[in-house]
Amino acid sequence: MPDRIIDICLGTAFLAATLPVSATAALAVKLSGAETVLERHNRTGPYGHPFREYRFRCSGNGEVTPIGRFLIHTR
């Protein structure tokens, strides 16, 4: 039980720390003219289990946008 509480506290702290940066990136992607902010990809994880990966959209119409280029270089 204490491990679960620690996981929840650390997850909440990480979310609070990264939320301003993620919100700023989402706003920049949306203002760059992308139709959607997030891309969804199906990936295969450990032991062959599929999962969905969400990433900020970095390209529009086949070309990498300036905001997308910045996001790629600052991963």
Coordinates of N, CA and C in Angstrom, one line a residue:
M1 N 0.8 -1.2 0.0 CA 0.0 0.0 0.0 C 0.9 1.3 0.0
P2 N 1.9 1.3 0.8 CA 2.7 2.6 0.8 C 3.4 2.8 -0.6
D3 N 3.7 1.7 -1.3 CA 4.3 1.9 -2.7 C 3.3 2.6 -3.6
R4 N 2.1 2.2 -3.5 CA 1.0 2.8 -4.3 C 0.9 4.3 -4.0
I5 N 0.9 4.6 -2.8 CA 0.8 6.1 -2.4 C 2.0 6.8 -2.9
I6 N 3.2 6.3 -2.8 CA 4.4 6.9 -3.4 C 4.3 7.1 -4.9
D7 N 3.8 6.1 -5.6 CA 3.6 6.2 -7.0 C 2.6 7.3 -7.4
I8 N 1.5 7.4 -6.7 CA 0.6 8.4 -7.0 C 1.1 9.8 -6.7
C9 N 1.8 9.9 -5.6 CA 2.4 11.3 -5.3 C 3.5 11.7 -6.3
L10 N 4.3 10.7 -6.7 CA 5.4 11.1 -7.7 C 4.7 11.3 -9.1
G11 N 3.7 10.6 -9.4 CA 3.0 10.8 -10.7 C 2.4 12.2 -10.7
T12 N 1.7 12.5 -9.6 CA 1.1 13.9 -9.5 C 2.1 15.0 -9.6
A13 N 3.2 14.8 -8.9 CA 4.3 15.8 -9.0 C 4.9 16.0 -10.4
F14 N 5.1 14.9 -11.0 CA 5.6 14.9 -12.4 C 4.6 15.6 -13.3
L15 N 3.3 15.3 -13.2 CA 2.3 15.9 -14.0 C 2.3 17.4 -13.8
A16 N 2.3 17.8 -12.5 CA 2.3 19.2 -12.2 C 3.6 20.0 -12.8
A17 N 4.7 19.3 -12.8 CA 5.9 19.9 -13.3 C 6.0 20.0 -14.8
T18 N 5.4 19.1 -15.5 CA 5.4 19.1 -16.9 C 4.2 19.7 -17.6
L19 N 3.2 20.0 -16.9 CA 1.9 20.5 -17.4 C 2.1 21.9 -18.1
P20 N 2.8 22.8 -17.5 CA 3.0 24.1 -18.2 C 3.8 24.0 -19.5
V21 N 4.8 23.2 -19.6 CA 5.6 23.0 -20.8 C 4.7 22.3 -21.8
S22 N 4.0 21.3 -21.4 CA 3.1 20.6 -22.4 C 2.0 21.4 -22.9
A23 N 1.4 22.3 -22.1 CA 0.3 23.2 -22.5 C 0.9 24.2 -23.5
T24 N 2.1 24.7 -23.2 CA 2.7 25.7 -24.1 C 3.0 25.0 -25.5
A25 N 3.5 23.8 -25.5 CA 3.8 23.1 -26.7 C 2.5 22.8 -27.5
A26 N 1.5 22.5 -26.8 CA 0.2 22.2 -27.5 C -0.4 23.5 -28.1
L27 N -0.3 24.6 -27.4 CA -0.8 25.8 -27.9 C 0.1 26.2 -29.2
A28 N 1.4 26.1 -29.1 CA 2.2 26.4 -30.2 C 1.9 25.5 -31.5
V29 N 1.7 24.2 -31.2 CA 1.4 23.3 -32.3 C 0.0 23.8 -33.0
K30 N -1.0 24.1 -32.1 CA -2.3 24.5 -32.6 C -2.2 25.8 -33.4
L31 N -1.4 26.7 -32.9 CA -1.3 28.0 -33.6 C -0.5 27.9 -34.9
S32 N 0.3 26.8 -35.0 CA 1.1 26.7 -36.3 C 0.2 26.2 -37.4
G33 N -1.0 25.9 -37.1 CA -2.0 25.5 -38.2 C -2.3 24.0 -38.3
A34 N -1.8 23.2 -37.3 CA -2.1 21.8 -37.4 C -3.6 21.5 -37.1
E35 N -4.1 20.5 -37.8 CA -5.5 20.2 -37.6 C -5.8 19.6 -36.2
T36 N -4.8 18.8 -35.7 CA -4.9 18.3 -34.4 C -3.6 18.4 -33.7
V37 N -3.6 18.5 -32.4 CA -2.4 18.7 -31.6 C -1.6 17.4 -31.4
L38 N -2.3 16.3 -31.2 CA -1.7 15.1 -30.9 C -1.8 14.1 -32.0
E39 N -0.8 13.2 -32.2 CA -0.8 12.1 -33.1 C -0.9 10.8 -32.3
R40 N -1.7 9.9 -32.8 CA -1.8 8.6 -32.1 C -1.2 7.5 -32.9
H41 N -0.3 6.7 -32.3 CA 0.4 5.6 -33.0 C 0.2 4.4 -32.2
N42 N 0.0 3.3 -32.9 CA 0.0 2.0 -32.2 C 1.4 1.4 -32.2
R43 N 1.8 1.0 -31.1 CA 3.2 0.4 -30.9 C 3.1 -0.9 -30.2
T44 N 4.2 -1.7 -30.3 CA 4.3 -3.0 -29.6 C 5.3 -2.8 -28.4
G45 N 4.8 -3.1 -27.2 CA 5.6 -3.0 -26.0 C 6.3 -4.3 -25.6
P46 N 6.7 -4.3 -24.4 CA 7.3 -5.6 -23.9 C 6.4 -6.8 -24.0
Y47 N 7.0 -7.9 -24.3 CA 6.2 -9.1 -24.4 C 5.1 -9.1 -25.5
G48 N 5.3 -8.2 -26.4 CA 4.4 -8.1 -27.6 C 3.0 -7.5 -27.3
H49 N 2.9 -6.8 -26.2 CA 1.6 -6.2 -25.8 C 1.5 -4.8 -26.5
P50 N 0.4 -4.6 -27.3 CA 0.2 -3.4 -28.0 C -0.2 -2.3 -27.0
F51 N 0.2 -1.0 -27.3 CA -0.2 0.1 -26.6 C -0.3 1.3 -27.5
R52 N -1.0 2.4 -27.1 CA -1.1 3.6 -27.9 C -0.1 4.6 -27.4
E53 N 0.6 5.2 -28.4 CA 1.5 6.3 -28.0 C 1.0 7.6 -28.6
Y54 N 1.0 8.6 -27.7 CA 0.5 9.9 -28.1 C 1.7 10.9 -28.2
R55 N 1.8 11.6 -29.3 CA 2.9 12.5 -29.5 C 2.4 13.8 -30.0
F56 N 3.1 14.9 -29.8 CA 2.7 16.2 -30.4 C 3.0 16.1 -31.9
R57 N 2.1 16.7 -32.6 CA 2.2 16.7 -34.1 C 3.4 17.6 -34.5
C58 N 4.3 17.1 -35.3 CA 5.4 17.9 -35.7 C 5.4 18.2 -37.2
S59 N 4.5 17.6 -37.9 CA 4.5 17.9 -39.4 C 3.1 18.2 -39.8
G60 N 3.0 19.0 -40.9 CA 1.8 19.3 -41.5 C 1.9 19.2 -43.0
N61 N 1.0 18.5 -43.7 CA 1.1 18.4 -45.1 C 2.4 17.8 -45.6
G62 N 3.0 16.9 -44.8 CA 4.2 16.2 -45.2 C 5.5 16.9 -44.9
E63 N 5.4 18.1 -44.4 CA 6.6 18.9 -44.1 C 6.7 19.1 -42.6
V64 N 7.9 19.1 -42.1 CA 8.1 19.4 -40.6 C 7.9 20.9 -40.4
T65 N 7.0 21.3 -39.5 CA 6.8 22.7 -39.2 C 7.9 23.3 -38.3
P66 N 8.1 24.6 -38.3 CA 9.2 25.1 -37.4 C 9.0 24.7 -36.0
I67 N 7.7 24.7 -35.5 CA 7.5 24.3 -34.1 C 7.8 22.8 -34.0
G68 N 7.5 22.0 -35.0 CA 7.8 20.6 -35.0 C 9.3 20.4 -34.9
R69 N 10.0 21.1 -35.7 CA 11.5 21.0 -35.7 C 12.0 21.3 -34.3
F70 N 11.5 22.3 -33.7 CA 12.0 22.7 -32.3 C 11.6 21.5 -31.3
L71 N 10.4 21.0 -31.4 CA 10.1 19.9 -30.6 C 10.9 18.6 -30.8
I72 N 11.3 18.3 -32.0 CA 12.1 17.2 -32.3 C 13.5 17.4 -31.7
H73 N 14.1 18.6 -31.9 CA 15.4 18.8 -31.4 C 15.5 18.9 -29.9
T74 N 14.4 19.2 -29.2 CA 14.4 19.4 -27.7 C 13.8 18.2 -27.0
R75 N 13.8 17.0 -27.6 CA 13.1 15.9 -26.9 C 13.7 15.7 -25.5

